[in-house]
CSV table of C-alpha atoms in Angstrom, one decimal:
chain,number,residue,atom,x,y,z
A,25,UNK,CA,37.0,-5.6,2.8
A,26,UNK,CA,37.7,-1.4,5.8
A,27,UNK,CA,34.5,0.0,6.0
A,28,UNK,CA,35.4,3.0,7.8
A,29,UNK,CA,31.8,4.5,9.0
A,30,UNK,CA,31.4,6.1,12.2
A,31,UNK,CA,29.3,4.8,14.8
A,32,UNK,CA,25.6,5.9,15.1
A,33,UNK,CA,25.7,7.2,18.4
A,34,UNK,CA,28.8,9.8,17.4
A,35,UNK,CA,28.2,11.3,14.6
A,36,UNK,CA,25.1,9.5,12.8
A,37,UNK,CA,25.7,12.7,9.8
A,38,UNK,CA,28.8,12.1,8.7
A,39,UNK,CA,27.9,7.3,9.0
A,40,UNK,CA,25.2,8.2,7.1
A,41,UNK,CA,26.6,10.2,4.3
A,42,UNK,CA,29.6,8.0,4.6
A,43,UNK,CA,26.9,4.9,4.5
A,44,UNK,CA,25.4,6.3,0.9
A,45,UNK,CA,28.5,6.1,-0.4
A,46,UNK,CA,30.2,3.5,0.6
A,47,UNK,CA,27.5,1.0,0.2
A,48,UNK,CA,27.3,2.4,-3.7
A,49,UNK,CA,24.8,4.7,-3.4
A,50,UNK,CA,25.3,7.6,-4.9
A,51,UNK,CA,27.7,10.5,-5.4
A,52,UNK,CA,28.1,13.2,-5.1
A,53,UNK,CA,28.3,15.0,-8.9
A,54,UNK,CA,30.3,17.2,-10.4
A,55,UNK,CA,27.3,20.8,-10.3
A,56,UNK,CA,26.5,21.3,-7.4
A,57,UNK,CA,24.1,20.4,-5.2
A,58,UNK,CA,23.0,17.0,-8.0
A,59,UNK,CA,23.9,13.1,-6.8
A,60,UNK,CA,24.3,10.4,-9.1
A,61,UNK,CA,22.9,7.9,-8.2
A,62,UNK,CA,25.1,4.0,-8.6
A,63,UNK,CA,23.6,1.0,-9.8
A,64,UNK,CA,23.5,-0.7,-6.9
A,65,UNK,CA,21.0,2.4,-5.4
A,66,UNK,CA,18.7,3.3,-8.5
A,67,UNK,CA,17.9,-0.8,-8.7
A,68,UNK,CA,16.1,-0.4,-5.1
A,69,UNK,CA,14.8,2.9,-6.5
A,70,UNK,CA,13.1,0.3,-9.5
A,71,UNK,CA,12.6,-1.8,-6.7
A,72,UNK,CA,9.9,1.1,-5.2
A,73,UNK,CA,9.1,1.7,-8.2
A,74,UNK,CA,8.2,-0.9,-9.4
A,75,UNK,CA,6.3,-1.5,-6.0
A,76,UNK,CA,4.0,2.1,-6.1
A,77,UNK,CA,3.2,1.9,-9.8
A,78,UNK,CA,1.6,-1.6,-9.7
A,79,UNK,CA,-0.1,0.0,-6.2
A,80,UNK,CA,-1.4,3.8,-8.1
A,81,UNK,CA,-2.7,1.4,-11.6
A,82,UNK,CA,-4.5,-1.1,-9.3
A,83,UNK,CA,-6.5,2.4,-7.9
A,84,UNK,CA,-7.0,3.0,-11.6
A,85,UNK,CA,-4.4,4.8,-12.6
A,86,UNK,CA,-1.9,6.0,-16.0
A,87,UNK,CA,0.6,7.0,-16.2
A,88,UNK,CA,1.8,10.0,-18.7
A,89,UNK,CA,4.3,12.7,-19.2
A,90,UNK,CA,4.1,16.3,-19.0
A,91,UNK,CA,7.3,18.9,-19.6
A,92,UNK,CA,9.8,19.0,-17.7
A,93,UNK,CA,9.8,23.4,-18.6
A,94,UNK,CA,6.8,25.3,-17.5
A,95,UNK,CA,6.5,29.3,-18.6
A,96,UNK,CA,7.0,31.8,-15.8
A,97,UNK,CA,3.3,33.4,-16.4
A,98,UNK,CA,1.5,29.3,-15.4
A,99,UNK,CA,2.9,29.9,-12.1
A,100,UNK,CA,1.8,33.3,-11.3
A,101,UNK,CA,-2.1,32.3,-11.9
A,102,UNK,CA,-2.9,30.7,-8.6
A,103,UNK,CA,-1.3,33.2,-5.9
A,104,UNK,CA,0.2,30.9,-3.4
A,105,UNK,CA,1.8,28.3,-5.2
A,106,UNK,CA,3.9,30.6,-6.7
A,107,UNK,CA,5.0,31.9,-3.6
A,108,UNK,CA,5.4,28.5,-2.2
A,109,UNK,CA,7.9,27.4,-4.8
A,110,UNK,CA,9.1,31.6,-6.2
A,111,UNK,CA,12.4,31.0,-4.1
A,112,UNK,CA,13.9,27.6,-5.1
A,113,UNK,CA,13.5,28.0,-9.3
A,114,UNK,CA,15.8,27.8,-11.2
A,115,UNK,CA,14.6,30.0,-14.6
A,116,UNK,CA,16.0,29.6,-18.3
A,117,UNK,CA,16.2,33.3,-20.1
A,118,UNK,CA,18.0,32.0,-23.0
A,119,UNK,CA,18.4,29.0,-26.1
A,120,UNK,CA,21.6,29.3,-27.4
A,121,UNK,CA,25.2,29.7,-27.4
A,122,UNK,CA,28.2,31.1,-29.1
A,123,UNK,CA,32.1,31.1,-28.3
A,124,UNK,CA,33.4,33.5,-27.4
A,125,UNK,CA,35.3,35.5,-29.1
A,126,UNK,CA,38.6,36.1,-27.2
A,127,UNK,CA,38.9,32.0,-27.3
A,128,UNK,CA,37.9,31.5,-23.8
A,129,UNK,CA,35.2,29.5,-24.1
A,130,UNK,CA,30.9,29.1,-25.1
A,131,UNK,CA,29.1,32.3,-23.5
A,132,UNK,CA,25.3,32.9,-23.7
A,133,UNK,CA,24.1,34.5,-27.1
A,134,UNK,CA,22.2,38.0,-25.7
A,135,UNK,CA,20.3,38.1,-29.6
A,136,UNK,CA,18.8,34.3,-28.1
A,137,UNK,CA,16.4,35.6,-25.4
A,138,UNK,CA,13.5,34.1,-24.6
A,139,UNK,CA,10.7,35.7,-25.3
A,140,UNK,CA,9.4,35.0,-22.2
A,141,UNK,CA,11.1,33.0,-18.8
A,142,UNK,CA,10.0,29.3,-18.3
A,143,UNK,CA,10.4,27.3,-15.5
A,144,UNK,CA,12.1,24.4,-14.4
A,145,UNK,CA,9.5,22.3,-12.7
A,146,UNK,CA,9.7,22.3,-9.1
A,147,UNK,CA,6.7,20.4,-9.6
A,148,UNK,CA,3.7,19.9,-12.0
A,149,UNK,CA,0.6,21.1,-10.9
A,150,UNK,CA,0.7,24.3,-13.2
A,151,UNK,CA,1.3,22.6,-16.6
A,152,UNK,CA,-0.7,19.7,-15.8
A,153,UNK,CA,-3.8,21.7,-15.6
A,154,UNK,CA,-3.1,23.9,-18.3
A,155,UNK,CA,-3.0,21.3,-19.4
A,156,UNK,CA,-6.0,19.1,-18.7
A,157,UNK,CA,-9.2,22.3,-19.2
A,158,UNK,CA,-7.7,20.5,-23.2
A,159,UNK,CA,-8.4,17.2,-22.2
A,160,UNK,CA,-11.6,17.7,-19.7
A,161,UNK,CA,-15.0,19.0,-21.1
A,162,UNK,CA,-17.8,16.4,-19.8
A,163,UNK,CA,-18.4,14.8,-16.9
A,164,UNK,CA,-17.4,11.6,-19.0
A,165,UNK,CA,-14.2,13.2,-19.0
A,166,UNK,CA,-14.2,12.8,-15.3
A,167,UNK,CA,-11.9,11.1,-12.7
A,168,UNK,CA,-8.8,12.1,-14.8
A,169,UNK,CA,-6.6,9.8,-12.6
A,170,UNK,CA,-2.6,10.8,-14.1
A,171,UNK,CA,1.1,9.9,-12.5
A,172,UNK,CA,3.9,10.9,-13.2
A,173,UNK,CA,7.3,9.3,-12.9
A,174,UNK,CA,9.8,12.2,-13.2
A,175,UNK,CA,13.0,14.9,-12.6
A,176,UNK,CA,12.1,18.4,-10.7
A,177,UNK,CA,14.8,20.4,-9.8
A,178,UNK,CA,14.3,22.4,-6.5
A,179,UNK,CA,17.7,25.4,-5.7
A,180,UNK,CA,18.4,24.0,-2.7
A,181,UNK,CA,21.4,25.7,-1.5
A,182,UNK,CA,22.1,22.9,2.0
A,183,UNK,CA,22.3,19.4,0.1
A,184,UNK,CA,22.7,16.3,1.3
A,185,UNK,CA,22.2,12.9,-1.1
A,186,UNK,CA,19.2,11.9,-1.6
A,187,UNK,CA,17.5,12.9,1.4
A,188,UNK,CA,17.8,17.5,-0.6
A,189,UNK,CA,18.8,17.5,-3.3
A,190,UNK,CA,18.6,20.8,-6.0
A,191,UNK,CA,17.8,18.2,-8.7
A,192,UNK,CA,15.9,14.8,-7.6
A,193,UNK,CA,13.1,12.0,-9.0
A,194,UNK,CA,9.9,11.3,-8.3
A,195,UNK,CA,6.6,10.7,-9.1
A,196,UNK,CA,3.7,12.9,-9.0
A,197,UNK,CA,-0.1,12.6,-9.4
A,198,UNK,CA,-2.5,14.3,-11.1
A,199,UNK,CA,-6.2,13.7,-10.3
A,200,UNK,CA,-9.4,15.9,-11.7
A,201,UNK,CA,-12.6,15.0,-9.8
A,202,UNK,CA,-15.9,15.6,-10.5
A,203,UNK,CA,-17.3,16.3,-6.5
A,204,UNK,CA,-15.3,17.2,-4.0
A,205,UNK,CA,-16.0,14.3,-1.9
A,206,UNK,CA,-14.2,12.1,-4.6
A,207,UNK,CA,-11.3,14.2,-4.7
A,208,UNK,CA,-11.3,14.2,-0.7
A,209,UNK,CA,-11.4,10.8,-0.9
A,210,UNK,CA,-8.7,10.0,-3.3
A,211,UNK,CA,-6.5,12.1,-1.1
A,212,UNK,CA,-7.3,10.1,1.2
A,213,UNK,CA,-6.9,7.1,-0.9
A,214,UNK,CA,-3.7,8.0,-1.8
A,215,UNK,CA,-2.2,8.3,1.7
A,216,UNK,CA,-2.8,5.3,2.2
A,217,UNK,CA,-1.6,4.1,-0.4
A,218,UNK,CA,1.3,5.3,0.5
A,219,UNK,CA,1.3,4.4,3.9
A,220,UNK,CA,0.7,0.7,3.4
A,221,UNK,CA,4.0,0.7,0.7
A,222,UNK,CA,5.8,2.6,3.9
A,223,UNK,CA,4.8,-0.2,6.0
A,224,UNK,CA,4.7,-3.4,3.9
A,225,UNK,CA,7.8,-2.9,1.1
A,226,UNK,CA,9.9,-1.1,3.7
A,227,UNK,CA,9.6,-2.5,6.7
A,228,UNK,CA,9.1,1.3,8.2
A,229,UNK,CA,6.4,2.3,10.5
A,230,UNK,CA,4.8,6.1,10.0
A,231,UNK,CA,1.8,8.0,11.0
A,232,UNK,CA,-0.6,9.5,8.9
A,233,UNK,CA,-1.8,13.0,9.5
A,234,UNK,CA,-2.7,16.4,8.3
A,235,UNK,CA,-0.7,18.9,8.0
A,236,UNK,CA,-1.0,22.5,9.6
A,237,UNK,CA,-2.1,25.6,7.9
A,238,UNK,CA,1.3,26.9,7.6
A,239,UNK,CA,3.0,23.3,6.4
A,240,UNK,CA,0.5,22.6,3.4
A,241,UNK,CA,0.8,23.0,0.3
A,242,UNK,CA,1.5,25.8,-1.6
A,243,UNK,CA,-2.5,26.0,-3.1
A,244,UNK,CA,-4.0,22.9,-1.2
A,245,UNK,CA,-7.0,23.4,0.5
A,246,UNK,CA,-6.0,20.1,3.0
A,247,UNK,CA,-2.2,18.1,2.8
A,248,UNK,CA,-2.5,14.1,4.5
A,249,UNK,CA,1.2,13.6,5.6
A,250,UNK,CA,3.1,10.1,6.2
A,251,UNK,CA,5.8,10.6,9.0
A,252,UNK,CA,8.9,8.0,10.4
A,253,UNK,CA,11.1,8.3,12.9
A,254,UNK,CA,15.1,7.9,12.3
A,255,UNK,CA,16.8,6.3,14.3
A,256,UNK,CA,18.6,9.7,15.5
A,257,UNK,CA,15.1,10.5,17.0
A,258,UNK,CA,14.2,13.5,14.1
A,259,UNK,CA,11.5,12.6,11.8
A,260,UNK,CA,11.0,12.7,8.3
A,261,UNK,CA,8.2,13.7,6.1
A,262,UNK,CA,8.0,10.8,3.5
A,263,UNK,CA,4.8,11.8,1.6
A,264,UNK,CA,2.0,13.9,1.1
A,265,UNK,CA,-0.9,14.0,-0.4
A,266,UNK,CA,-2.8,17.1,-1.5
A,267,UNK,CA,-6.7,18.7,-1.6
A,268,UNK,CA,-6.5,21.4,-3.4
A,269,UNK,CA,-10.3,22.2,-3.9
A,270,UNK,CA,-11.1,24.3,-7.4
A,271,UNK,CA,-7.6,26.5,-6.7
A,272,UNK,CA,-6.2,25.2,-9.6
A,273,UNK,CA,-8.8,24.5,-11.5
A,274,UNK,CA,-10.4,27.9,-11.1
A,275,UNK,CA,-6.7,29.3,-11.8
A,276,UNK,CA,-7.0,27.4,-15.6
A,277,UNK,CA,-11.2,28.0,-16.4
A,278,UNK,CA,-10.6,23.7,-15.8
A,279,UNK,CA,-14.3,22.9,-16.9
A,280,UNK,CA,-17.0,20.1,-16.7
A,281,UNK,CA,-20.4,20.4,-18.0
A,282,UNK,CA,-22.3,18.0,-15.5
A,283,UNK,CA,-24.9,15.5,-16.6
A,284,UNK,CA,-28.0,18.2,-17.1
A,285,UNK,CA,-25.4,20.3,-19.0
A,286,UNK,CA,-23.8,22.8,-16.3
A,287,UNK,CA,-20.7,23.7,-16.2
A,288,UNK,CA,-19.1,23.8,-12.5
A,289,UNK,CA,-15.1,23.9,-12.2
A,290,UNK,CA,-13.7,20.4,-11.6
A,291,UNK,CA,-12.0,19.1,-8.0
A,292,UNK,CA,-8.8,18.5,-8.1
A,293,UNK,CA,-5.7,16.3,-5.8
A,294,UNK,CA,-1.9,16.2,-6.5
A,295,UNK,CA,0.1,13.5,-4.1
A,296,UNK,CA,4.0,12.6,-4.9
A,297,UNK,CA,6.5,10.4,-2.8
A,298,UNK,CA,10.2,11.2,-3.9
A,299,UNK,CA,14.1,9.4,-4.2
A,300,UNK,CA,14.0,10.9,-0.4
A,301,UNK,CA,12.8,7.3,0.6
A,302,UNK,CA,15.9,6.2,0.1
A,303,UNK,CA,17.6,8.4,3.2
A,304,UNK,CA,14.9,7.1,4.8
A,305,UNK,CA,14.9,3.7,4.4
A,306,UNK,CA,19.2,4.6,4.9
A,307,UNK,CA,18.2,5.7,8.4
A,308,UNK,CA,15.3,3.8,9.4
A,309,UNK,CA,17.3,0.2,9.6
A,310,UNK,CA,20.8,0.2,8.5
A,311,UNK,CA,23.4,-0.1,11.8
A,312,UNK,CA,27.1,1.1,12.2
A,313,UNK,CA,28.3,-2.0,9.7
A,314,UNK,CA,26.5,-0.6,7.1
A,315,UNK,CA,22.6,-0.6,5.6
A,316,UNK,CA,20.1,-3.5,6.3
A,317,UNK,CA,17.3,-3.3,3.3
A,318,UNK,CA,13.9,-5.2,4.0
A,319,UNK,CA,14.1,-8.4,1.3
A,320,UNK,CA,10.9,-7.1,-0.7
A,321,UNK,CA,13.8,-3.9,-1.8
A,322,UNK,CA,16.8,-5.4,-1.7
A,323,UNK,CA,18.3,-5.7,-5.7
A,324,UNK,CA,20.4,-9.1,-3.9
A,325,UNK,CA,18.1,-10.5,-1.8
A,326,UNK,CA,20.4,-14.1,-1.8
A,327,UNK,CA,23.9,-13.7,-2.4
A,328,UNK,CA,26.2,-17.5,-1.8
A,329,UNK,CA,29.8,-17.1,-1.4
A,330,UNK,CA,32.0,-20.2,-2.4
A,331,UNK,CA,34.7,-21.2,-0.8
A,332,UNK,CA,37.4,-23.0,-2.5
A,333,UNK,CA,41.3,-23.2,-2.9
A,334,UNK,CA,41.1,-24.5,-7.1
A,335,UNK,CA,39.1,-24.7,-9.4
A,336,UNK,CA,37.9,-28.6,-9.2
A,337,UNK,CA,36.8,-27.8,-5.4
A,338,UNK,CA,34.9,-24.3,-7.4
A,339,UNK,CA,33.1,-26.6,-9.7
A,340,UNK,CA,31.5,-28.9,-7.8
A,341,UNK,CA,30.7,-26.1,-5.6
A,342,UNK,CA,29.0,-24.9,-8.7
A,343,UNK,CA,26.9,-28.0,-9.8
A,344,UNK,CA,24.8,-27.9,-6.1
A,345,UNK,CA,24.3,-24.1,-5.9
A,346,UNK,CA,23.0,-24.2,-9.3
A,347,UNK,CA,20.5,-26.3,-8.6
A,348,UNK,CA,19.4,-24.2,-4.9
A,349,UNK,CA,19.6,-21.0,-7.6
A,350,UNK,CA,17.4,-22.0,-10.1
A,351,UNK,CA,14.8,-23.3,-6.8
A,352,UNK,CA,15.6,-19.2,-5.8
A,353,UNK,CA,14.7,-18.0,-9.0
A,354,UNK,CA,11.1,-20.1,-10.0
A,355,UNK,CA,10.7,-18.3,-7.0
A,356,UNK,CA,11.1,-14.8,-8.0
A,357,UNK,CA,14.2,-15.0,-4.8
A,358,UNK,CA,17.0,-12.6,-6.0
A,359,UNK,CA,20.3,-13.8,-5.6
A,360,UNK,CA,24.3,-14.5,-6.4
A,361,UNK,CA,26.3,-16.3,-7.3
A,362,UNK,CA,30.3,-14.7,-6.3
A,363,UNK,CA,32.6,-16.8,-7.3
A,364,UNK,CA,35.4,-13.8,-8.3
A,365,UNK,CA,38.3,-15.0,-7.0
A,366,UNK,CA,40.4,-12.1,-6.6
A,367,UNK,CA,38.9,-11.1,-3.3
A,368,UNK,CA,38.8,-13.4,-0.5
A,369,UNK,CA,35.3,-15.4,1.9
A,370,UNK,CA,36.1,-12.3,4.0
A,371,UNK,CA,36.2,-8.9,2.1
A,372,UNK,CA,32.2,-10.8,0.3
A,373,UNK,CA,31.1,-11.4,3.6
A,374,UNK,CA,31.6,-7.5,4.6
A,375,UNK,CA,30.9,-6.5,1.4
A,376,UNK,CA,27.6,-8.2,1.4
A,377,UNK,CA,27.0,-6.9,5.4
A,378,UNK,CA,28.0,-3.6,4.1
A,379,UNK,CA,25.2,-3.3,1.8
A,380,UNK,CA,22.7,-5.0,3.0
A,381,UNK,CA,22.0,-8.3,1.2
A,382,UNK,CA,19.3,-10.2,3.6
A,383,UNK,CA,20.5,-13.7,3.2
A,384,UNK,CA,24.2,-15.0,3.3
A,385,UNK,CA,25.0,-18.1,2.1
A,386,UNK,CA,28.6,-20.1,2.2
A,387,UNK,CA,29.9,-23.0,0.6
A,388,UNK,CA,32.3,-24.8,0.9
A,389,UNK,CA,34.5,-28.5,0.6
A,390,UNK,CA,33.0,-29.7,4.0
A,391,UNK,CA,29.6,-28.9,3.5
A,392,UNK,CA,29.5,-30.7,0.0
A,393,UNK,CA,30.4,-34.4,1.8
A,394,UNK,CA,28.1,-32.8,4.6
A,395,UNK,CA,25.3,-32.1,2.5
A,396,UNK,CA,24.7,-28.9,4.6
A,397,UNK,CA,25.7,-25.0,3.7
A,398,UNK,CA,26.1,-22.1,5.9
A,399,UNK,CA,23.2,-19.6,6.6
A,400,UNK,CA,23.6,-16.1,7.4
A,401,UNK,CA,20.7,-13.3,8.0
A,402,UNK,CA,22.4,-9.6,7.9
A,403,UNK,CA,19.3,-8.3,10.1
A,404,UNK,CA,20.3,-10.7,13.3
A,405,UNK,CA,23.7,-11.7,12.6
A,406,UNK,CA,22.2,-15.3,13.3
A,407,UNK,CA,24.2,-18.6,11.3
A,408,UNK,CA,22.7,-21.5,10.9
A,409,UNK,CA,24.1,-24.8,9.9
A,410,UNK,CA,20.7,-26.3,7.1
A,411,UNK,CA,21.1,-29.4,4.8
A,412,UNK,CA,20.8,-28.7,1.5
A,413,UNK,CA,17.8,-30.1,0.5
A,414,UNK,CA,16.1,-27.7,2.3
A,415,UNK,CA,17.5,-24.5,2.2
A,416,UNK,CA,15.4,-23.3,0.3
A,417,UNK,CA,12.2,-23.3,2.2
A,418,UNK,CA,14.6,-22.2,4.4
A,419,UNK,CA,15.7,-18.7,2.9
A,420,UNK,CA,12.3,-18.4,1.7
A,421,UNK,CA,10.6,-18.9,5.0
A,422,UNK,CA,13.5,-16.4,6.5
A,423,UNK,CA,13.1,-14.0,4.1
A,424,UNK,CA,9.6,-13.6,5.2
A,425,UNK,CA,10.9,-13.4,8.7
A,426,UNK,CA,13.7,-10.4,8.5
A,427,UNK,CA,10.5,-8.4,6.6
A,428,UNK,CA,8.3,-8.5,9.3
A,429,UNK,CA,12.0,-8.0,11.4
A,430,UNK,CA,12.9,-5.3,10.2
A,431,UNK,CA,9.5,-3.8,10.4
A,432,UNK,CA,9.4,-4.7,14.2
A,433,UNK,CA,12.8,-3.8,15.2
A,434,UNK,CA,11.3,-0.1,12.9
A,435,UNK,CA,7.3,-0.7,14.8
A,436,UNK,CA,9.1,-0.4,18.7
A,437,UNK,CA,11.8,2.3,17.8
A,438,UNK,CA,8.8,4.6,17.5
A,439,UNK,CA,6.4,3.3,19.7
A,440,UNK,CA,9.2,3.6,22.7
A,441,UNK,CA,10.4,7.5,21.6
A,442,UNK,CA,6.7,9.2,21.6
A,443,UNK,CA,6.2,10.8,24.5
A,444,UNK,CA,2.7,11.7,25.6
A,445,UNK,CA,3.9,15.1,27.4
A,446,UNK,CA,1.3,18.1,29.8
A,447,UNK,CA,4.1,21.3,30.1
A,448,UNK,CA,6.4,22.9,28.1
A,449,UNK,CA,9.6,21.7,30.4
A,450,UNK,CA,8.3,18.4,30.0
A,451,UNK,CA,8.6,18.9,26.2
A,452,UNK,CA,11.5,20.9,25.9
A,453,UNK,CA,13.1,17.5,27.9
A,454,UNK,CA,11.7,15.3,25.6
A,455,UNK,CA,13.3,16.9,22.8
A,456,UNK,CA,17.5,17.9,24.4
A,457,UNK,CA,17.4,14.0,26.1
A,458,UNK,CA,15.4,11.1,24.4
A,459,UNK,CA,13.9,12.8,21.6
A,460,UNK,CA,11.3,11.2,19.1
A,461,UNK,CA,7.9,12.0,18.2
A,462,UNK,CA,6.1,14.2,20.8
A,463,UNK,CA,2.1,14.6,21.2
A,464,UNK,CA,1.5,17.6,23.2
A,465,UNK,CA,-1.2,19.7,23.4
A,466,UNK,CA,-1.8,22.8,20.4
A,467,UNK,CA,-4.2,25.9,21.1
A,468,UNK,CA,-4.0,25.8,16.6
A,469,UNK,CA,-2.5,29.2,16.2
A,470,UNK,CA,-0.1,29.7,14.1
A,471,UNK,CA,1.8,32.1,16.3
A,472,UNK,CA,2.4,29.3,18.9
A,473,UNK,CA,2.6,26.9,16.3
A,474,UNK,CA,5.8,29.4,15.4
A,475,UNK,CA,7.2,30.7,18.9
A,476,UNK,CA,7.6,26.5,19.2
A,477,UNK,CA,9.7,26.5,16.1
A,478,UNK,CA,11.9,29.1,17.2
A,479,UNK,CA,12.8,28.2,20.3
A,480,UNK,CA,13.0,24.7,20.0
A,481,UNK,CA,13.3,23.7,16.9
A,482,UNK,CA,10.3,21.6,16.5
A,483,UNK,CA,7.7,21.7,14.0
A,484,UNK,CA,4.3,20.3,14.1
A,485,UNK,CA,4.1,17.3,12.1
A,486,UNK,CA,0.6,16.3,11.8
A,487,UNK,CA,-2.7,15.9,13.3
A,488,UNK,CA,-2.7,13.0,12.8
A,489,UNK,CA,-5.4,10.9,11.7
A,490,UNK,CA,-7.2,9.0,13.8
A,491,UNK,CA,-6.6,11.2,17.2
A,492,UNK,CA,-8.6,11.3,19.8
A,493,UNK,CA,-10.6,13.6,21.1
A,494,UNK,CA,-9.2,14.5,24.2
A,495,UNK,CA,-9.9,17.8,26.5
A,496,UNK,CA,-5.6,20.0,27.9
A,497,UNK,CA,-4.5,23.2,28.0
A,498,UNK,CA,-1.4,24.0,25.1
A,499,UNK,CA,2.4,23.1,26.6
A,500,UNK,CA,3.1,27.0,25.5
A,501,UNK,CA,0.2,28.9,26.1
A,502,UNK,CA,-2.1,27.4,28.6
A,503,UNK,CA,-5.0,27.8,26.2
A,504,UNK,CA,-8.0,25.4,25.2
A,505,UNK,CA,-6.6,22.4,23.1
A,506,UNK,CA,-9.3,19.7,21.7
A,507,UNK,CA,-6.4,16.8,21.2
A,508,UNK,CA,-3.2,16.1,21.0
A,509,UNK,CA,-1.0,16.9,17.4
A,510,UNK,CA,3.1,15.5,17.0
A,511,UNK,CA,5.9,17.3,17.0
A,512,UNK,CA,9.1,16.4,15.9
A,513,UNK,CA,12.8,17.7,15.2
A,514,UNK,CA,12.6,17.4,11.6
A,515,UNK,CA,14.9,16.7,8.5
């Protein structure tokens, strides 16, 4: 099959857009700014969901579901929150349509105006905290650890499949606690859950850190994040975890009676990742020939392509393959046996390479005679001939090796593209040249942060967790600085 992908080195943006479409992950919909996630793309998202959902439940969280619509008055209760999302809100004003009198179609019925407008949720803090008021009375009701899998709408004018769409899928955790420290511990715990998922499942190394005040979630006291580096040298925020303090509890009057019967406001957190992780997965690992998927998230981990000229040959191959398939499936390895006679083996090889299937096997009449099968790995494109009797063990080991190798490649890339600089000239030179993450001193002021952003388009991605104290001078202002922070141009 002709892939027709641009080279990453020539047009990274076009390469990404074409790969998403040609690999059957997603496409633009008839609704401006929204996407259709196709079955192959959605199956990757389902694997992400399943892994994350288990991690959430293993840390004591339960799933629930809250309304898609948020009364406008709720957003008015937390000033920073409404200001942060006001420009992105889709607003429902009417509840009925009617046929136009001139027969031209349907129109909004002006008599069906809502008494109070409804906001299509950009995030669910307000509607959830209004609910929590009814759920929490006593310390016995705490901690309350809830997660929601949902869709949200943020009215984006410039969209890009998976990375930035008007509607997207995500999960949002919302928890309530009796003490400040419990809430902070929860915030950090979920940051670590996200980091573990990114590194162990997505094979994508991340920096953990705290956002600056200007980059903080609207209504939060602190925002923690994980930041990943894409192959074009730009950063991508892959997940956030917010310590909300008592802001939303105060706004919605969520109080609890402690063991002495004293009333106090609860402490809150929220945290989320979205289908943006799909974009991160693509850009962190894929190459000019298509997707490169880590085995833990690949919908098809192994594909077997038979090479045959007639039904008799296919039947003989199938007899051998059926046994291999059964053994692989018993090990929870997903496998596809592609017996289509409408496409050549070479066409199938190219298709599965494009779709990032980690391991491909090919077997024909000569292989049957020799008791062997050809095994190819997607990440390095190496091939070898393996005895049929040992192929299941070989594939099992290979999948583990591919997962580790993809991570190591991404890690090495990040390390070689994380640069310490001490002057503003160095700072700009690295950004315009090699790109990637830049570790530089910053004086801690939003004014300097904004000036650097205006002049270079680079933002402070985070103040890295565990960053060593190091006396220095801000690269921009020359004022004293106690540690380096992580800058990058970003998606």
